[in-house]
Amino acid sequence: MIFFLCPDYEKPSGGIRKIYRYVDILNEAGIDAVVLHFKEGFACTWFEHNTPVTWMHTATAMPDDIVAIPEMFGRRIDTMLPGLRKVILNQNCYMTFELFPLDYEGTYPYDNALAALVVSEDSGAYLRLAFPQCRVLRIHYAIDPALRALYADPDRREDALRRHLGFFNCHPYMAAAIVGGAIHHEEKVAAGAEPREQPLRYKQTLQGPLA
């Protein structure tokens, strides 16, 4: 089982919405995963979902289970859920040191974690520089729902996903617009109106000028 620890925030938050989505994707792939909240009975209600949810004081974990903990918990990560293997879900690398004092000289949770998951090349470079010993893995997520809708054939969908696993780095305010344009080109590729390389050409052309 993979537990995704999630803050009990009722207000809309992109990071929390993604945590729920990660759990959905893993379960769709046949990997048991669940959102882990603190307060008994809490689950986000500001968006529709059927995501499995459990709670800190009622969840049953086994030694081989893994818990993914958001970077926002900072120094607390080391003391949370002792005995479980930990992965740090770092969706905002600039919060990595937020809860540490400027004169801190102790160890960091990244020193003992199985890995750190990041959502951009920028975040990956940041963590690799700060924690060279930590295994840093990047999640490629933004375009996944559209590709699932466009390509019913598993082989074509896999080919499309592989197209978007290469380097892509842009200012976060502009990245969504570029991804939206890439989806537009993927629609044309799916319809046979453009070559399969066109979405990648589009992204590569714009990511630099709009960075």
mmCIF file with all atom_site columns, C-alpha atoms in Angstrom:
data_model
loop_
_atom_site.group_PDB
_atom_site.id
_atom_site.type_symbol
_atom_site.label_atom_id
_atom_site.label_alt_id
_atom_site.label_comp_id
_atom_site.label_asym_id
_atom_site.label_entity_id
_atom_site.label_seq_id
_atom_site.pdbx_PDB_ins_code
_atom_site.Cartn_x
_atom_site.Cartn_y
_atom_site.Cartn_z
_atom_site.occupancy
_atom_site.B_iso_or_equiv
_atom_site.pdbx_formal_charge
_atom_site.auth_seq_id
_atom_site.auth_comp_id
_atom_site.auth_asym_id
_atom_site.auth_atom_id
_atom_site.pdbx_PDB_model_num
ATOM 1   C CA . MET A 1 1   ? 0.000   0.000  0.000   1.00 0.00 ? 1   MET A CA 1
ATOM 2   C CA . ILE A 1 2   ? 1.129   3.539  -0.763  1.00 0.00 ? 2   ILE A CA 1
ATOM 3   C CA . PHE A 1 3   ? -0.232  6.218  1.560   1.00 0.00 ? 3   PHE A CA 1
ATOM 4   C CA . PHE A 1 4   ? -0.267  9.835  0.385   1.00 0.00 ? 4   PHE A CA 1
ATOM 5   C CA . LEU A 1 5   ? -0.318  12.068 3.448   1.00 0.00 ? 5   LEU A CA 1
ATOM 6   C CA . CYS A 1 6   ? -2.520  15.076 2.738   1.00 0.00 ? 6   CYS A CA 1
ATOM 7   C CA . PRO A 1 7   ? -3.295  18.230 4.748   1.00 0.00 ? 7   PRO A CA 1
ATOM 8   C CA . ASP A 1 8   ? -6.892  18.651 5.904   1.00 0.00 ? 8   ASP A CA 1
ATOM 9   C CA . TYR A 1 9   ? -7.507  21.747 3.768   1.00 0.00 ? 9   TYR A CA 1
ATOM 10  C CA . GLU A 1 10  ? -11.058 22.376 2.629   1.00 0.00 ? 10  GLU A CA 1
ATOM 11  C CA . LYS A 1 11  ? -10.153 25.328 0.414   1.00 0.00 ? 11  LYS A CA 1
ATOM 12  C CA . PRO A 1 12  ? -9.177  24.623 -3.223  1.00 0.00 ? 12  PRO A CA 1
ATOM 13  C CA . SER A 1 13  ? -5.491  23.796 -3.631  1.00 0.00 ? 13  SER A CA 1
ATOM 14  C CA . GLY A 1 14  ? -3.732  22.549 -6.746  1.00 0.00 ? 14  GLY A CA 1
ATOM 15  C CA . GLY A 1 15  ? -1.236  20.492 -4.757  1.00 0.00 ? 15  GLY A CA 1
ATOM 16  C CA . ILE A 1 16  ? -3.950  18.665 -2.835  1.00 0.00 ? 16  ILE A CA 1
ATOM 17  C CA . ARG A 1 17  ? -5.946  18.044 -6.000  1.00 0.00 ? 17  ARG A CA 1
ATOM 18  C CA . LYS A 1 18  ? -2.865  16.426 -7.512  1.00 0.00 ? 18  LYS A CA 1
ATOM 19  C CA . ILE A 1 19  ? -2.367  14.191 -4.474  1.00 0.00 ? 19  ILE A CA 1
ATOM 20  C CA . TYR A 1 20  ? -5.849  12.795 -5.029  1.00 0.00 ? 20  TYR A CA 1
ATOM 21  C CA . ARG A 1 21  ? -5.063  12.371 -8.726  1.00 0.00 ? 21  ARG A CA 1
ATOM 22  C CA . TYR A 1 22  ? -1.814  10.497 -8.002  1.00 0.00 ? 22  TYR A CA 1
ATOM 23  C CA . VAL A 1 23  ? -3.769  8.042  -5.869  1.00 0.00 ? 23  VAL A CA 1
ATOM 24  C CA . ASP A 1 24  ? -6.329  7.577  -8.646  1.00 0.00 ? 24  ASP A CA 1
ATOM 25  C CA . ILE A 1 25  ? -3.618  6.920  -11.250 1.00 0.00 ? 25  ILE A CA 1
ATOM 26  C CA . LEU A 1 26  ? -1.877  4.334  -9.072  1.00 0.00 ? 26  LEU A CA 1
ATOM 27  C CA . ASN A 1 27  ? -5.112  2.491  -8.386  1.00 0.00 ? 27  ASN A CA 1
ATOM 28  C CA . GLU A 1 28  ? -5.992  2.528  -12.082 1.00 0.00 ? 28  GLU A CA 1
ATOM 29  C CA . ALA A 1 29  ? -2.604  0.899  -12.703 1.00 0.00 ? 29  ALA A CA 1
ATOM 30  C CA . GLY A 1 30  ? -3.333  -1.851 -10.171 1.00 0.00 ? 30  GLY A CA 1
ATOM 31  C CA . ILE A 1 31  ? -1.170  -0.398 -7.382  1.00 0.00 ? 31  ILE A CA 1
ATOM 32  C CA . ASP A 1 32  ? -2.951  -0.004 -4.048  1.00 0.00 ? 32  ASP A CA 1
ATOM 33  C CA . ALA A 1 33  ? -2.865  3.610  -2.895  1.00 0.00 ? 33  ALA A CA 1
ATOM 34  C CA . VAL A 1 34  ? -4.925  5.778  -0.575  1.00 0.00 ? 34  VAL A CA 1
ATOM 35  C CA . VAL A 1 35  ? -5.071  9.396  0.582   1.00 0.00 ? 35  VAL A CA 1
ATOM 36  C CA . LEU A 1 36  ? -4.165  9.694  4.263   1.00 0.00 ? 36  LEU A CA 1
ATOM 37  C CA . HIS A 1 37  ? -5.792  12.577 6.132   1.00 0.00 ? 37  HIS A CA 1
ATOM 38  C CA . PHE A 1 38  ? -5.373  13.559 9.776   1.00 0.00 ? 38  PHE A CA 1
ATOM 39  C CA . LYS A 1 39  ? -8.909  14.229 11.025  1.00 0.00 ? 39  LYS A CA 1
ATOM 40  C CA . GLU A 1 40  ? -11.212 11.224 11.236  1.00 0.00 ? 40  GLU A CA 1
ATOM 41  C CA . GLY A 1 41  ? -13.847 11.356 8.508   1.00 0.00 ? 41  GLY A CA 1
ATOM 42  C CA . PHE A 1 42  ? -12.260 14.244 6.587   1.00 0.00 ? 42  PHE A CA 1
ATOM 43  C CA . ALA A 1 43  ? -12.118 14.208 2.797   1.00 0.00 ? 43  ALA A CA 1
ATOM 44  C CA . CYS A 1 44  ? -12.009 17.061 0.311   1.00 0.00 ? 44  CYS A CA 1
ATOM 45  C CA . THR A 1 45  ? -15.451 18.113 -0.883  1.00 0.00 ? 45  THR A CA 1
ATOM 46  C CA . TRP A 1 46  ? -14.590 21.010 -3.211  1.00 0.00 ? 46  TRP A CA 1
ATOM 47  C CA . PHE A 1 47  ? -14.210 18.676 -6.204  1.00 0.00 ? 47  PHE A CA 1
ATOM 48  C CA . GLU A 1 48  ? -15.911 15.441 -7.221  1.00 0.00 ? 48  GLU A CA 1
ATOM 49  C CA . HIS A 1 49  ? -13.924 12.268 -6.676  1.00 0.00 ? 49  HIS A CA 1
ATOM 50  C CA . ASN A 1 50  ? -14.137 8.597  -5.793  1.00 0.00 ? 50  ASN A CA 1
ATOM 51  C CA . THR A 1 51  ? -10.614 8.506  -4.412  1.00 0.00 ? 51  THR A CA 1
ATOM 52  C CA . PRO A 1 52  ? -10.060 6.116  -1.481  1.00 0.00 ? 52  PRO A CA 1
ATOM 53  C CA . VAL A 1 53  ? -9.369  7.990  1.749   1.00 0.00 ? 53  VAL A CA 1
ATOM 54  C CA . THR A 1 54  ? -8.293  6.862  5.203   1.00 0.00 ? 54  THR A CA 1
ATOM 55  C CA . TRP A 1 55  ? -7.215  8.620  8.397   1.00 0.00 ? 55  TRP A CA 1
ATOM 56  C CA . MET A 1 56  ? -4.137  8.772  10.552  1.00 0.00 ? 56  MET A CA 1
ATOM 57  C CA . HIS A 1 57  ? -5.557  7.079  13.655  1.00 0.00 ? 57  HIS A CA 1
ATOM 58  C CA . THR A 1 58  ? -7.476  4.313  11.884  1.00 0.00 ? 58  THR A CA 1
ATOM 59  C CA . ALA A 1 59  ? -5.153  3.364  9.011   1.00 0.00 ? 59  ALA A CA 1
ATOM 60  C CA . THR A 1 60  ? -3.428  -0.003 9.256   1.00 0.00 ? 60  THR A CA 1
ATOM 61  C CA . ALA A 1 61  ? 0.055   -0.034 7.751   1.00 0.00 ? 61  ALA A CA 1
ATOM 62  C CA . MET A 1 62  ? 2.479   -2.891 7.148   1.00 0.00 ? 62  MET A CA 1
ATOM 63  C CA . PRO A 1 63  ? 6.292   -2.633 7.284   1.00 0.00 ? 63  PRO A CA 1
ATOM 64  C CA . ASP A 1 64  ? 6.562   -2.850 3.488   1.00 0.00 ? 64  ASP A CA 1
ATOM 65  C CA . ASP A 1 65  ? 4.120   0.008  2.891   1.00 0.00 ? 65  ASP A CA 1
ATOM 66  C CA . ILE A 1 66  ? 5.288   3.414  1.683   1.00 0.00 ? 66  ILE A CA 1
ATOM 67  C CA . VAL A 1 67  ? 4.091   6.863  2.700   1.00 0.00 ? 67  VAL A CA 1
ATOM 68  C CA . ALA A 1 68  ? 4.519   9.903  0.463   1.00 0.00 ? 68  ALA A CA 1
ATOM 69  C CA . ILE A 1 69  ? 4.770   13.078 2.563   1.00 0.00 ? 69  ILE A CA 1
ATOM 70  C CA . PRO A 1 70  ? 4.504   16.605 1.099   1.00 0.00 ? 70  PRO A CA 1
ATOM 71  C CA . GLU A 1 71  ? 7.524   18.876 1.412   1.00 0.00 ? 71  GLU A CA 1
ATOM 72  C CA . MET A 1 72  ? 5.481   21.411 3.395   1.00 0.00 ? 72  MET A CA 1
ATOM 73  C CA . PHE A 1 73  ? 5.879   19.339 6.577   1.00 0.00 ? 73  PHE A CA 1
ATOM 74  C CA . GLY A 1 74  ? 9.599   20.148 6.640   1.00 0.00 ? 74  GLY A CA 1
ATOM 75  C CA . ARG A 1 75  ? 11.419  19.011 9.793   1.00 0.00 ? 75  ARG A CA 1
ATOM 76  C CA . ARG A 1 76  ? 8.384   17.019 10.942  1.00 0.00 ? 76  ARG A CA 1
ATOM 77  C CA . ILE A 1 77  ? 8.813   14.486 8.127   1.00 0.00 ? 77  ILE A CA 1
ATOM 78  C CA . ASP A 1 78  ? 11.476  12.545 10.016  1.00 0.00 ? 78  ASP A CA 1
ATOM 79  C CA . THR A 1 79  ? 9.222   12.032 13.050  1.00 0.00 ? 79  THR A CA 1
ATOM 80  C CA . MET A 1 80  ? 5.952   11.386 11.207  1.00 0.00 ? 80  MET A CA 1
ATOM 81  C CA . LEU A 1 81  ? 4.730   7.797  10.776  1.00 0.00 ? 81  LEU A CA 1
ATOM 82  C CA . PRO A 1 82  ? 7.822   6.091  12.237  1.00 0.00 ? 82  PRO A CA 1
ATOM 83  C CA . GLY A 1 83  ? 8.617   2.650  10.879  1.00 0.00 ? 83  GLY A CA 1
ATOM 84  C CA . LEU A 1 84  ? 7.270   3.317  7.381   1.00 0.00 ? 84  LEU A CA 1
ATOM 85  C CA . ARG A 1 85  ? 9.418   3.859  4.329   1.00 0.00 ? 85  ARG A CA 1
ATOM 86  C CA . LYS A 1 86  ? 9.111   7.469  3.209   1.00 0.00 ? 86  LYS A CA 1
ATOM 87  C CA . VAL A 1 87  ? 9.075   9.298  -0.079  1.00 0.00 ? 87  VAL A CA 1
ATOM 88  C CA . ILE A 1 88  ? 8.965   13.090 -0.068  1.00 0.00 ? 88  ILE A CA 1
ATOM 89  C CA . LEU A 1 89  ? 6.468   14.564 -2.514  1.00 0.00 ? 89  LEU A CA 1
ATOM 90  C CA . ASN A 1 90  ? 8.039   17.910 -3.337  1.00 0.00 ? 90  ASN A CA 1
ATOM 91  C CA . GLN A 1 91  ? 5.604   19.900 -5.478  1.00 0.00 ? 91  GLN A CA 1
ATOM 92  C CA . ASN A 1 92  ? 7.175   23.253 -4.586  1.00 0.00 ? 92  ASN A CA 1
ATOM 93  C CA . CYS A 1 93  ? 10.927  23.075 -4.128  1.00 0.00 ? 93  CYS A CA 1
ATOM 94  C CA . TYR A 1 94  ? 11.025  26.633 -2.759  1.00 0.00 ? 94  TYR A CA 1
ATOM 95  C CA . MET A 1 95  ? 9.236   25.433 0.376   1.00 0.00 ? 95  MET A CA 1
ATOM 96  C CA . THR A 1 96  ? 11.909  22.809 1.055   1.00 0.00 ? 96  THR A CA 1
ATOM 97  C CA . PHE A 1 97  ? 13.708  24.808 3.753   1.00 0.00 ? 97  PHE A CA 1
ATOM 98  C CA . GLU A 1 98  ? 10.781  26.926 4.919   1.00 0.00 ? 98  GLU A CA 1
ATOM 99  C CA . LEU A 1 99  ? 10.413  25.280 8.351   1.00 0.00 ? 99  LEU A CA 1
ATOM 100 C CA . PHE A 1 100 ? 14.147  25.079 9.050   1.00 0.00 ? 100 PHE A CA 1
ATOM 101 C CA . PRO A 1 101 ? 15.994  27.847 10.927  1.00 0.00 ? 101 PRO A CA 1
ATOM 102 C CA . LEU A 1 102 ? 18.740  29.649 9.022   1.00 0.00 ? 102 LEU A CA 1
ATOM 103 C CA . ASP A 1 103 ? 21.400  28.285 11.382  1.00 0.00 ? 103 ASP A CA 1
ATOM 104 C CA . TYR A 1 104 ? 20.167  24.662 11.188  1.00 0.00 ? 104 TYR A CA 1
ATOM 105 C CA . GLU A 1 105 ? 23.047  22.154 11.063  1.00 0.00 ? 105 GLU A CA 1
ATOM 106 C CA . GLY A 1 106 ? 21.265  18.832 11.595  1.00 0.00 ? 106 GLY A CA 1
ATOM 107 C CA . THR A 1 107 ? 20.162  16.178 9.135   1.00 0.00 ? 107 THR A CA 1
ATOM 108 C CA . TYR A 1 108 ? 17.340  16.677 6.685   1.00 0.00 ? 108 TYR A CA 1
ATOM 109 C CA . PRO A 1 109 ? 14.500  14.275 5.849   1.00 0.00 ? 109 PRO A CA 1
ATOM 110 C CA . TYR A 1 110 ? 15.922  13.969 2.335   1.00 0.00 ? 110 TYR A CA 1
ATOM 111 C CA . ASP A 1 111 ? 18.989  12.257 3.793   1.00 0.00 ? 111 ASP A CA 1
ATOM 112 C CA . ASN A 1 112 ? 16.909  9.251  4.871   1.00 0.00 ? 112 ASN A CA 1
ATOM 113 C CA . ALA A 1 113 ? 14.034  9.149  2.368   1.00 0.00 ? 113 ALA A CA 1
ATOM 114 C CA . LEU A 1 114 ? 13.740  6.460  -0.288  1.00 0.00 ? 114 LEU A CA 1
ATOM 115 C CA . ALA A 1 115 ? 13.387  9.205  -2.877  1.00 0.00 ? 115 ALA A CA 1
ATOM 116 C CA . ALA A 1 116 ? 12.004  12.657 -3.556  1.00 0.00 ? 116 ALA A CA 1
ATOM 117 C CA . LEU A 1 117 ? 9.335   13.143 -6.215  1.00 0.00 ? 117 LEU A CA 1
ATOM 118 C CA . VAL A 1 118 ? 9.270   16.458 -8.079  1.00 0.00 ? 118 VAL A CA 1
ATOM 119 C CA . VAL A 1 119 ? 7.007   17.889 -10.767 1.00 0.00 ? 119 VAL A CA 1
ATOM 120 C CA . SER A 1 120 ? 9.450   19.978 -12.818 1.00 0.00 ? 120 SER A CA 1
ATOM 121 C CA . GLU A 1 121 ? 13.005  19.925 -14.118 1.00 0.00 ? 121 GLU A CA 1
ATOM 122 C CA . ASP A 1 122 ? 13.708  23.079 -12.115 1.00 0.00 ? 122 ASP A CA 1
ATOM 123 C CA . SER A 1 123 ? 12.668  21.401 -8.858  1.00 0.00 ? 123 SER A CA 1
ATOM 124 C CA . GLY A 1 124 ? 14.722  18.327 -9.724  1.00 0.00 ? 124 GLY A CA 1
ATOM 125 C CA . ALA A 1 125 ? 17.860  20.405 -10.297 1.00 0.00 ? 125 ALA A CA 1
ATOM 126 C CA . TYR A 1 126 ? 17.249  22.313 -7.045  1.00 0.00 ? 126 TYR A CA 1
ATOM 127 C CA . LEU A 1 127 ? 16.977  19.166 -4.915  1.00 0.00 ? 127 LEU A CA 1
ATOM 128 C CA . ARG A 1 128 ? 19.884  17.395 -6.621  1.00 0.00 ? 128 ARG A CA 1
ATOM 129 C CA . LEU A 1 129 ? 22.071  20.377 -5.811  1.00 0.00 ? 129 LEU A CA 1
ATOM 130 C CA . ALA A 1 130 ? 20.852  20.630 -2.208  1.00 0.00 ? 130 ALA A CA 1
ATOM 131 C CA . PHE A 1 131 ? 20.831  16.875 -1.495  1.00 0.00 ? 131 PHE A CA 1
ATOM 132 C CA . PRO A 1 132 ? 23.256  15.061 -3.844  1.00 0.00 ? 132 PRO A CA 1
ATOM 133 C CA . GLN A 1 133 ? 22.733  11.763 -2.040  1.00 0.00 ? 133 GLN A CA 1
ATOM 134 C CA . CYS A 1 134 ? 18.947  11.809 -2.497  1.00 0.00 ? 134 CYS A CA 1
ATOM 135 C CA . ARG A 1 135 ? 17.305  9.938  -5.352  1.00 0.00 ? 135 ARG A CA 1
ATOM 136 C CA . VAL A 1 136 ? 15.205  12.547 -7.174  1.00 0.00 ? 136 VAL A CA 1
ATOM 137 C CA . LEU A 1 137 ? 12.484  11.401 -9.576  1.00 0.00 ? 137 LEU A CA 1
ATOM 138 C CA . ARG A 1 138 ? 10.310  13.623 -11.718 1.00 0.00 ? 138 ARG A CA 1
ATOM 139 C CA . ILE A 1 139 ? 6.557   13.144 -12.237 1.00 0.00 ? 139 ILE A CA 1
ATOM 140 C CA . HIS A 1 140 ? 5.304   13.925 -15.762 1.00 0.00 ? 140 HIS A CA 1
ATOM 141 C CA . TYR A 1 141 ? 1.640   14.551 -15.217 1.00 0.00 ? 141 TYR A CA 1
ATOM 142 C CA . ALA A 1 142 ? -0.012  17.615 -16.731 1.00 0.00 ? 142 ALA A CA 1
ATOM 143 C CA . ILE A 1 143 ? -0.883  16.216 -20.151 1.00 0.00 ? 143 ILE A CA 1
ATOM 144 C CA . ASP A 1 144 ? -1.802  12.694 -19.019 1.00 0.00 ? 144 ASP A CA 1
ATOM 145 C CA . PRO A 1 145 ? -5.613  13.123 -18.713 1.00 0.00 ? 145 PRO A CA 1
ATOM 146 C CA . ALA A 1 146 ? -5.894  14.553 -22.223 1.00 0.00 ? 146 ALA A CA 1
ATOM 147 C CA . LEU A 1 147 ? -3.831  11.756 -23.764 1.00 0.00 ? 147 LEU A CA 1
ATOM 148 C CA . ARG A 1 148 ? -5.971  9.163  -22.040 1.00 0.00 ? 148 ARG A CA 1
ATOM 149 C CA . ALA A 1 149 ? -9.054  10.757 -23.581 1.00 0.00 ? 149 ALA A CA 1
ATOM 150 C CA . LEU A 1 150 ? -7.557  11.126 -27.055 1.00 0.00 ? 150 LEU A CA 1
ATOM 151 C CA . TYR A 1 151 ? -5.946  7.712  -27.475 1.00 0.00 ? 151 TYR A CA 1
ATOM 152 C CA . ALA A 1 152 ? -8.115  4.715  -26.672 1.00 0.00 ? 152 ALA A CA 1
ATOM 153 C CA . ASP A 1 153 ? -5.549  2.355  -28.180 1.00 0.00 ? 153 ASP A CA 1
ATOM 154 C CA . PRO A 1 154 ? -2.950  1.545  -25.485 1.00 0.00 ? 154 PRO A CA 1
ATOM 155 C CA . ASP A 1 155 ? -0.037  1.472  -27.958 1.00 0.00 ? 155 ASP A CA 1
ATOM 156 C CA . ARG A 1 156 ? -0.867  4.889  -29.403 1.00 0.00 ? 156 ARG A CA 1
ATOM 157 C CA . ARG A 1 157 ? -1.384  6.284  -25.893 1.00 0.00 ? 157 ARG A CA 1
ATOM 158 C CA . GLU A 1 158 ? 1.993   4.942  -24.746 1.00 0.00 ? 158 GLU A CA 1
ATOM 159 C CA . ASP A 1 159 ? 3.650   6.443  -27.819 1.00 0.00 ? 159 ASP A CA 1
ATOM 160 C CA . ALA A 1 160 ? 2.043   9.806  -27.046 1.00 0.00 ? 160 ALA A CA 1
ATOM 161 C CA . LEU A 1 161 ? 3.114   9.663  -23.398 1.00 0.00 ? 161 LEU A CA 1
ATOM 162 C CA . ARG A 1 162 ? 6.693   8.905  -24.394 1.00 0.00 ? 162 ARG A CA 1
ATOM 163 C CA . ARG A 1 163 ? 6.703   11.989 -26.622 1.00 0.00 ? 163 ARG A CA 1
ATOM 164 C CA . HIS A 1 164 ? 6.193   14.172 -23.559 1.00 0.00 ? 164 HIS A CA 1
ATOM 165 C CA . LEU A 1 165 ? 8.744   12.575 -21.236 1.00 0.00 ? 165 LEU A CA 1
ATOM 166 C CA . GLY A 1 166 ? 11.623  14.655 -22.589 1.00 0.00 ? 166 GLY A CA 1
ATOM 167 C CA . PHE A 1 167 ? 12.979  17.923 -21.225 1.00 0.00 ? 167 PHE A CA 1
ATOM 168 C CA . PHE A 1 168 ? 10.432  20.695 -20.771 1.00 0.00 ? 168 PHE A CA 1
ATOM 169 C CA . ASN A 1 169 ? 11.082  23.712 -18.604 1.00 0.00 ? 169 ASN A CA 1
ATOM 170 C CA . CYS A 1 170 ? 9.195   27.000 -18.641 1.00 0.00 ? 170 CYS A CA 1
ATOM 171 C CA . HIS A 1 171 ? 7.889   29.723 -16.357 1.00 0.00 ? 171 HIS A CA 1
ATOM 172 C CA . PRO A 1 172 ? 5.022   28.148 -14.351 1.00 0.00 ? 172 PRO A CA 1
ATOM 173 C CA . TYR A 1 173 ? 2.620   30.926 -15.377 1.00 0.00 ? 173 TYR A CA 1
ATOM 174 C CA . MET A 1 174 ? 3.145   30.130 -19.066 1.00 0.00 ? 174 MET A CA 1
ATOM 175 C CA . ALA A 1 175 ? 3.545   26.352 -18.904 1.00 0.00 ? 175 ALA A CA 1
ATOM 176 C CA . ALA A 1 176 ? -0.207  25.731 -18.776 1.00 0.00 ? 176 ALA A CA 1
ATOM 177 C CA . ALA A 1 177 ? -0.738  27.664 -22.014 1.00 0.00 ? 177 ALA A CA 1
ATOM 178 C CA . ILE A 1 178 ? 1.981   25.666 -23.766 1.00 0.00 ? 178 ILE A CA 1
ATOM 179 C CA . VAL A 1 179 ? 0.545   22.382 -22.523 1.00 0.00 ? 179 VAL A CA 1
ATOM 180 C CA . GLY A 1 180 ? -2.888  23.474 -23.743 1.00 0.00 ? 180 GLY A CA 1
ATOM 181 C CA . GLY A 1 181 ? -1.455  24.164 -27.195 1.00 0.00 ? 181 GLY A CA 1
ATOM 182 C CA . ALA A 1 182 ? 0.329   20.811 -27.188 1.00 0.00 ? 182 ALA A CA 1
ATOM 183 C CA . ILE A 1 183 ? -2.999  19.097 -26.442 1.00 0.00 ? 183 ILE A CA 1
ATOM 184 C CA . HIS A 1 184 ? -4.512  20.947 -29.409 1.00 0.00 ? 184 HIS A CA 1
ATOM 185 C CA . HIS A 1 185 ? -1.795  19.481 -31.630 1.00 0.00 ? 185 HIS A CA 1
ATOM 186 C CA . GLU A 1 186 ? -2.273  16.041 -30.071 1.00 0.00 ? 186 GLU A CA 1
ATOM 187 C CA . GLU A 1 187 ? -5.935  16.240 -31.089 1.00 0.00 ? 187 GLU A CA 1
ATOM 188 C CA . LYS A 1 188 ? -4.794  16.759 -34.669 1.00 0.00 ? 188 LYS A CA 1
ATOM 189 C CA . VAL A 1 189 ? -2.283  13.910 -34.414 1.00 0.00 ? 189 VAL A CA 1
ATOM 190 C CA . ALA A 1 190 ? -5.008  11.614 -33.082 1.00 0.00 ? 190 ALA A CA 1
ATOM 191 C CA . ALA A 1 191 ? -7.201  12.582 -36.052 1.00 0.00 ? 191 ALA A CA 1
ATOM 192 C CA . GLY A 1 192 ? -4.383  11.963 -38.525 1.00 0.00 ? 192 GLY A CA 1
ATOM 193 C CA . ALA A 1 193 ? -4.158  15.633 -39.505 1.00 0.00 ? 193 ALA A CA 1
ATOM 194 C CA . GLU A 1 194 ? -0.606  16.265 -38.257 1.00 0.00 ? 194 GLU A CA 1
ATOM 195 C CA . PRO A 1 195 ? 2.597   14.222 -37.849 1.00 0.00 ? 195 PRO A CA 1
ATOM 196 C CA . ARG A 1 196 ? 3.300   12.768 -34.416 1.00 0.00 ? 196 ARG A CA 1
ATOM 197 C CA . GLU A 1 197 ? 6.321   15.074 -33.963 1.00 0.00 ? 197 GLU A CA 1
ATOM 198 C CA . GLN A 1 198 ? 4.266   18.276 -34.146 1.00 0.00 ? 198 GLN A CA 1
ATOM 199 C CA . PRO A 1 199 ? 3.248   18.578 -30.445 1.00 0.00 ? 199 PRO A CA 1
ATOM 200 C CA . LEU A 1 200 ? 6.882   18.239 -29.379 1.00 0.00 ? 200 LEU A CA 1
ATOM 201 C CA . ARG A 1 201 ? 8.028   20.821 -31.943 1.00 0.00 ? 201 ARG A CA 1
ATOM 202 C CA . TYR A 1 202 ? 5.413   23.214 -30.600 1.00 0.00 ? 202 TYR A CA 1
ATOM 203 C CA . LYS A 1 203 ? 6.597   22.813 -26.984 1.00 0.00 ? 203 LYS A CA 1
ATOM 204 C CA . GLN A 1 204 ? 10.258  23.124 -27.880 1.00 0.00 ? 204 GLN A CA 1
ATOM 205 C CA . THR A 1 205 ? 9.629   26.276 -29.906 1.00 0.00 ? 205 THR A CA 1
ATOM 206 C CA . LEU A 1 206 ? 7.801   28.153 -27.143 1.00 0.00 ? 206 LEU A CA 1
ATOM 207 C CA . GLN A 1 207 ? 9.371   26.987 -23.882 1.00 0.00 ? 207 GLN A CA 1
ATOM 208 C CA . GLY A 1 208 ? 12.494  29.150 -24.284 1.00 0.00 ? 208 GLY A CA 1
ATOM 209 C CA . PRO A 1 209 ? 10.881  32.468 -25.330 1.00 0.00 ? 209 PRO A CA 1
ATOM 210 C CA . LEU A 1 210 ? 8.204   32.149 -22.640 1.00 0.00 ? 210 LEU A CA 1
ATOM 211 C CA . ALA A 1 211 ? 10.503  30.999 -19.826 1.00 0.00 ? 211 ALA A CA 1
#
